[in-house]
Amino acid sequence: MVAERIDGKAFAAALRAKVGEHAARYAEAAGRPAGLAVVLVGEDPASQVYVRSKHKATVEAGMASFEHRLPADTEAATLLALVDQLNTDPAVDGILVQLPLPAHLDEQAVIAAISPDKDVDGFHVINAGRLSVGQPGFVPCTPLGCLMLLKDRLGDLSGLEAVVIGRSNIVGKPMAQLLTDANATVTIAHSRTRDLPAVVRRADIVVAAVGRPEMVKGDWIKPGACVIDVGINRVPAAEEGKTRLVGDVDFASAVEVAGSITPVPGGVGPMTIAVLLRNALVAAHRNAGLEAPADL
Ligand code: NDP
């Protein structure tokens, strides 16, 4: 059996197109476009690429993009003052501070300063709490994107055994919460889990968010399981001096056993920005006192 590849790129493109349609309607109803502000501190090359793609995608969706680039030695007070200004700016519906921040800045303090109603990354403790108790809030983009792919592929997740490998606040924990809310039976595995292969073998759904290249092997996978690979790891390529991207799952062996699987790249990765735009548009509706579209 060879697994079906889950085309995250196509799913994300369709979601972005849908966001674009709703964004146009929103702009007409609200009298202004929905707005997303992105703050980048320093010159981390990967962060620069992410911020550029977020800007491009925001504009393509017909939303206003506000980019704020600050030098690496920016003081905490300056960054917090900018966040505060964005919190009160009525043209800004969503605020994203690109992580990681330079070491001298306290990420938690900066996230805490973002208004929870503009926290489209869903990292604020208020939004983590809302997710935990089942109130509407903002859910981190990557796990929400994974859930969308899972529901699209499997439909109703009720009663399915799900194993989430990783317990970060950004991916693992919210993913486990979303799967629980979708009525899956969820196990969270991490670096202290005993006999991880045996735990993974129970799963109808495997979500790997570990940060270890190709760790999850094909013989860990239950035949027919749906495998969502969140990992983005850069490893040396066959050609000298070049690198390539791989996931946390050993795709070559897992594809032979799984029922469906996300590739890396082209699986979960493209979903993150699409869901960010979705979250920003939902924020815009809520901030304007409008009902957010049900199909987003
Ligand atoms: P973290 O480093 O914050 O968390 C990794 C988790 O994996 C931890 O809970 C850790 O356990 C667990 N872990 C580490 N080693 C093992 C092991 N040997 N066996 C079992 N569990 C282990 O990473 P993130 O959650 O931020 O990211 C995970 C991956 O997803 C990375 O590759 C990252 O690049 C990628 N990513 C991709 C995104 C996308 O857009 N596609 C977005 C965000 C992340 P413990 O808690 O015990 O230390």
Coordinates of C-alpha atoms and ligand atoms in Angstrom, one line a residue:
M1 CA 0.0 0.0 0.0
V2 CA 1.3 3.4 -0.9
A3 CA -0.1 6.3 1.0
E4 CA -2.0 9.1 -0.6
R5 CA -0.1 12.4 -0.4
I6 CA -2.0 15.1 1.3
D7 CA -1.5 18.2 -0.8
G8 CA -1.2 21.0 1.8
K9 CA 0.0 23.4 -0.9
A10 CA -3.3 23.1 -2.8
F11 CA -5.4 23.1 0.3
A12 CA -3.6 26.3 1.5
A13 CA -4.1 28.0 -1.9
A14 CA -7.8 27.2 -1.8
L15 CA -8.1 28.6 1.8
R16 CA -6.2 31.7 0.8
A17 CA -8.6 32.2 -2.1
K18 CA -11.6 31.8 0.2
V19 CA -10.0 34.3 2.6
G20 CA -9.5 36.7 -0.3
E21 CA -13.2 36.5 -1.2
H22 CA -14.4 37.1 2.3
A23 CA -11.8 39.9 2.7
A24 CA -13.3 41.8 -0.2
R25 CA -16.8 41.5 1.3
Y26 CA -15.4 42.5 4.7
A27 CA -13.7 45.6 3.2
E28 CA -17.1 46.7 1.7
A29 CA -19.0 46.0 4.9
A30 CA -16.5 47.6 7.3
G31 CA -15.4 50.5 5.0
R32 CA -11.8 49.5 5.3
P33 CA -9.6 46.5 4.6
A34 CA -8.8 44.0 7.3
G35 CA -5.2 44.7 8.5
L36 CA -2.4 42.5 9.7
A37 CA 0.7 44.0 11.4
V38 CA 3.9 42.0 11.5
V39 CA 6.9 43.0 13.7
L40 CA 10.4 41.7 12.9
V41 CA 13.2 42.5 15.3
G42 CA 16.7 41.8 14.0
E43 CA 17.9 40.1 10.8
D44 CA 17.5 36.4 11.3
P45 CA 17.5 35.1 7.7
A46 CA 14.7 32.5 8.2
S47 CA 12.5 35.1 9.9
Q48 CA 13.1 37.6 7.1
V49 CA 11.9 35.0 4.6
Y50 CA 8.8 34.3 6.7
V51 CA 7.9 38.0 7.2
R52 CA 8.3 38.6 3.4
S53 CA 6.0 35.7 2.6
K54 CA 3.4 36.8 5.1
H55 CA 3.5 40.3 3.7
K56 CA 3.0 39.1 0.2
A57 CA 0.2 36.7 1.1
T58 CA -1.6 39.4 3.1
V59 CA -1.6 41.8 0.2
E60 CA -2.6 39.0 -2.2
A61 CA -5.6 38.3 0.0
G62 CA -6.7 42.0 -0.3
M63 CA -5.8 42.8 3.2
A64 CA -3.7 45.7 4.5
S65 CA -0.2 44.7 5.6
F66 CA 1.8 46.8 8.1
E67 CA 5.4 45.8 8.4
H68 CA 7.6 47.0 11.3
R69 CA 11.3 46.2 11.1
L70 CA 13.3 47.0 14.2
P71 CA 17.1 46.6 14.7
A72 CA 18.5 43.6 16.6
D73 CA 19.5 45.8 19.5
T74 CA 16.0 47.3 20.0
E75 CA 15.2 47.8 23.7
A76 CA 12.3 46.0 25.3
A77 CA 10.5 49.3 26.1
T78 CA 10.6 50.4 22.4
L79 CA 9.2 47.1 21.2
L80 CA 6.5 47.1 23.9
A81 CA 5.6 50.7 22.9
L82 CA 5.2 49.6 19.3
V83 CA 2.9 46.7 20.4
D84 CA 0.9 49.1 22.5
Q85 CA 0.5 51.5 19.5
L86 CA -0.7 48.6 17.3
N87 CA -3.1 47.4 20.0
T88 CA -4.9 50.7 19.8
D89 CA -4.6 51.3 16.0
P90 CA -8.1 50.7 14.5
A91 CA -6.6 49.8 11.1
V92 CA -4.8 46.9 12.7
D93 CA -6.9 43.8 13.3
G94 CA -4.1 41.3 13.9
I95 CA -0.6 41.6 15.4
L96 CA 2.2 39.1 14.9
V97 CA 5.6 39.4 16.4
Q98 CA 7.9 37.2 14.5
L99 CA 9.8 34.7 16.8
P100 CA 12.4 34.0 17.8
L101 CA 13.3 37.4 19.3
P102 CA 16.9 38.4 20.0
A103 CA 18.1 36.8 23.3
H104 CA 17.9 40.0 25.3
L105 CA 14.1 40.3 24.8
D106 CA 11.6 38.4 26.8
E107 CA 9.3 36.6 24.4
Q108 CA 6.7 35.8 26.9
A109 CA 6.5 39.5 28.1
V110 CA 6.1 40.6 24.5
I111 CA 3.4 38.1 23.7
A112 CA 1.6 39.1 26.9
A113 CA 1.6 42.7 25.7
I114 CA -0.4 41.9 22.6
S115 CA -4.1 42.4 22.9
P116 CA -5.7 38.9 23.0
D117 CA -8.2 40.1 20.5
K118 CA -5.5 40.9 18.0
D119 CA -3.3 37.9 18.9
V120 CA -3.7 36.1 15.6
D121 CA -0.8 33.7 16.4
G122 CA -2.9 32.4 19.4
F123 CA 0.2 32.5 21.7
H124 CA -1.3 34.7 24.4
V125 CA -2.1 32.9 27.6
I126 CA -5.7 34.2 27.4
N127 CA -6.1 32.5 24.0
A128 CA -4.4 29.3 25.3
G129 CA -6.9 29.4 28.1
R130 CA -9.8 30.0 25.8
L131 CA -8.8 27.0 23.7
S132 CA -8.4 25.0 26.9
V133 CA -11.9 25.8 28.2
G134 CA -13.7 25.9 24.8
Q135 CA -14.3 29.6 24.4
P136 CA -13.8 31.3 21.0
G137 CA -10.4 32.8 20.7
F138 CA -7.4 32.4 18.4
V139 CA -5.7 29.0 17.9
P140 CA -2.1 28.8 16.8
C141 CA -1.9 28.6 13.0
T142 CA 0.1 25.5 12.5
P143 CA -2.0 23.1 14.6
L144 CA -5.2 24.6 13.3
G145 CA -3.9 24.0 9.7
C146 CA -3.1 20.4 10.7
L147 CA -6.6 19.9 12.0
M148 CA -8.1 21.3 8.7
L149 CA -6.0 18.8 6.7
L150 CA -7.1 15.9 9.0
K151 CA -10.8 16.8 8.8
D152 CA -10.6 17.2 5.0
R153 CA -8.9 13.8 4.7
L154 CA -10.8 11.8 7.4
G155 CA -14.0 13.6 8.0
D156 CA -15.3 12.9 11.5
L157 CA -12.4 12.2 13.8
S158 CA -14.6 10.8 16.6
G159 CA -13.1 7.9 18.5
L160 CA -9.9 7.8 16.4
E161 CA -6.6 7.2 18.3
A162 CA -4.3 10.2 17.8
V163 CA -0.7 10.4 18.9
V164 CA 0.9 13.9 19.0
I165 CA 4.6 13.7 19.3
G166 CA 5.8 17.0 20.8
R167 CA 4.3 19.1 23.6
S168 CA 5.4 22.7 22.7
N169 CA 3.0 25.5 23.3
I170 CA 3.1 26.4 19.7
V171 CA 2.3 23.0 18.1
G172 CA 2.0 19.9 20.3
K173 CA -0.2 21.2 23.1
P174 CA -2.8 23.1 21.0
M175 CA -2.8 20.2 18.5
A176 CA -3.7 17.7 21.3
Q177 CA -6.4 20.1 22.5
L178 CA -7.9 20.5 19.0
L179 CA -7.9 16.7 18.5
T180 CA -9.6 16.2 21.9
D181 CA -12.2 18.8 21.0
A182 CA -12.8 16.8 17.7
N183 CA -13.5 13.7 19.8
A184 CA -10.3 11.8 19.1
T185 CA -8.6 9.8 21.8
V186 CA -5.3 11.7 22.3
T187 CA -1.9 10.7 23.6
I188 CA 0.8 13.3 23.8
A189 CA 4.3 11.9 23.5
H190 CA 7.6 13.7 24.2
S191 CA 11.2 13.1 25.0
R192 CA 10.5 11.1 28.1
T193 CA 7.9 8.8 26.5
R194 CA 8.8 5.1 26.9
D195 CA 8.8 3.0 23.8
L196 CA 7.7 5.7 21.4
P197 CA 7.5 3.3 18.4
A198 CA 4.9 1.2 20.3
V199 CA 2.9 4.3 21.3
V200 CA 2.9 5.6 17.7
R201 CA 1.8 2.1 16.4
R202 CA -1.5 2.5 18.2
A203 CA -2.4 5.6 16.3
D204 CA -4.9 6.2 13.5
I205 CA -3.6 9.7 13.4
V206 CA 0.1 10.6 14.0
V207 CA 1.1 14.3 14.3
A208 CA 4.9 14.6 14.4
A209 CA 6.1 18.0 15.8
V210 CA 9.5 17.1 17.2
G211 CA 12.2 18.9 15.3
R212 CA 14.3 15.7 14.7
P213 CA 14.9 14.9 11.0
E214 CA 13.2 11.7 9.8
M215 CA 12.8 10.3 13.4
V216 CA 9.5 8.5 12.9
K217 CA 10.1 5.4 10.8
G218 CA 7.7 3.5 8.6
D219 CA 7.6 0.5 10.9
W220 CA 6.3 2.7 13.7
I221 CA 3.2 3.5 11.7
K222 CA -0.1 1.5 11.9
P223 CA -1.0 0.4 8.3
G224 CA -3.5 2.9 6.9
A225 CA -2.9 5.7 9.5
C226 CA -3.0 9.3 8.6
V227 CA 0.4 11.0 9.2
I228 CA 0.8 14.7 9.6
D229 CA 4.5 15.8 9.5
V230 CA 5.0 19.3 11.1
G231 CA 8.8 19.1 11.1
I232 CA 10.9 21.4 9.1
N233 CA 14.5 20.3 9.3
R234 CA 17.4 21.4 7.0
V235 CA 19.9 18.6 6.4
P236 CA 22.9 18.2 4.0
A237 CA 21.9 17.2 0.5
A238 CA 23.6 14.6 -1.6
E239 CA 25.2 17.4 -3.6
E240 CA 28.1 18.9 -1.7
G241 CA 27.4 22.2 0.0
K242 CA 23.7 22.0 -0.6
T243 CA 20.9 21.4 1.9
R244 CA 17.4 20.0 1.6
L245 CA 14.3 20.1 3.8
V246 CA 13.0 17.0 5.5
G247 CA 10.3 16.4 8.1
D248 CA 10.2 14.6 11.4
V249 CA 8.9 11.5 9.6
D250 CA 11.0 9.3 7.4
F251 CA 8.8 9.8 4.4
A252 CA 10.3 7.0 2.2
S253 CA 9.5 4.3 4.7
A254 CA 6.2 5.8 6.1
V255 CA 4.7 6.3 2.6
E256 CA 4.7 2.6 2.2
V257 CA 2.6 1.9 5.3
A258 CA 0.4 5.0 5.9
G259 CA -3.0 5.6 4.4
S260 CA -2.2 9.2 3.8
I261 CA 0.7 11.5 4.6
T262 CA 1.8 15.1 4.3
P263 CA 5.1 15.6 2.4
V264 CA 7.8 18.0 3.4
P265 CA 7.9 20.5 1.8
G266 CA 4.4 21.0 0.5
G267 CA 2.4 19.6 3.4
V268 CA 1.8 21.4 6.7
G269 CA 4.2 24.3 5.9
P270 CA 2.0 26.2 3.4
M271 CA -1.0 25.9 5.8
T272 CA 0.6 28.1 8.5
I273 CA 0.4 31.3 6.5
A274 CA -3.1 30.5 5.0
V275 CA -4.4 30.0 8.6
L276 CA -2.7 33.2 9.7
L277 CA -4.7 35.1 7.1
R278 CA -7.8 33.3 8.1
N279 CA -7.2 34.2 11.8
A280 CA -6.6 37.9 10.9
L281 CA -9.8 38.1 8.9
V282 CA -11.7 36.5 11.8
A283 CA -10.1 39.1 14.1
A284 CA -11.2 41.8 11.8
H285 CA -14.9 40.6 11.8
R286 CA -14.9 40.3 15.6
N287 CA -13.3 43.8 16.1
A288 CA -15.9 45.3 13.8
G289 CA -18.7 43.5 15.6
L290 CA -19.5 41.4 12.5
E291 CA -20.1 37.7 12.4
A292 CA -17.1 35.8 11.1
P293 CA -17.8 33.7 8.0
A294 CA -18.8 30.2 9.0
D295 CA -16.8 28.5 6.3
L296 CA -13.4 29.9 7.3
Ligands
NDP1 P1 10.0 22.3 20.2 O1 11.4 22.1 20.1 O2 9.4 23.5 21.0 O3 9.3 21.0 20.8 C1 9.7 19.7 20.4 C2 9.0 18.7 21.1 O4 9.5 17.4 20.7 C3 9.2 18.7 22.6 O5 8.0 18.5 23.3 C4 10.1 17.6 22.9 O6 9.9 16.9 24.1 C5 9.8 16.6 21.8 N1 10.9 15.7 21.5 C6 12.2 16.1 21.3 N2 12.9 15.0 21.1 C7 12.1 13.9 21.2 C8 12.3 12.5 21.0 N3 13.5 12.0 20.8 N4 11.2 11.7 21.2 C9 10.0 12.2 21.5 N5 9.8 13.6 21.6 C10 10.8 14.4 21.4 O7 9.5 22.4 18.7 P2 8.2 23.0 18.0 O8 7.0 22.3 18.5 O9 8.3 24.4 17.9 O10 8.4 22.5 16.5 C11 8.5 21.1 16.1 C12 8.8 20.9 14.7 O11 7.9 21.6 13.9 C13 10.2 21.6 14.3 O12 10.8 20.8 13.3 C14 9.7 22.9 13.7 O13 10.7 23.4 12.7 C15 8.4 22.6 13.0 N6 7.5 23.7 12.9 C16 6.9 23.8 11.7 C17 6.0 24.8 11.5 C18 5.3 24.9 10.2 O14 4.8 25.9 9.8 N7 5.2 23.8 9.4 C19 5.6 25.7 12.5 C20 6.2 25.4 13.8 C21 7.1 24.4 14.0 P3 10.2 17.6 25.6 O15 9.0 18.5 25.8 O16 10.2 16.5 26.5 O17 11.5 18.3 25.4

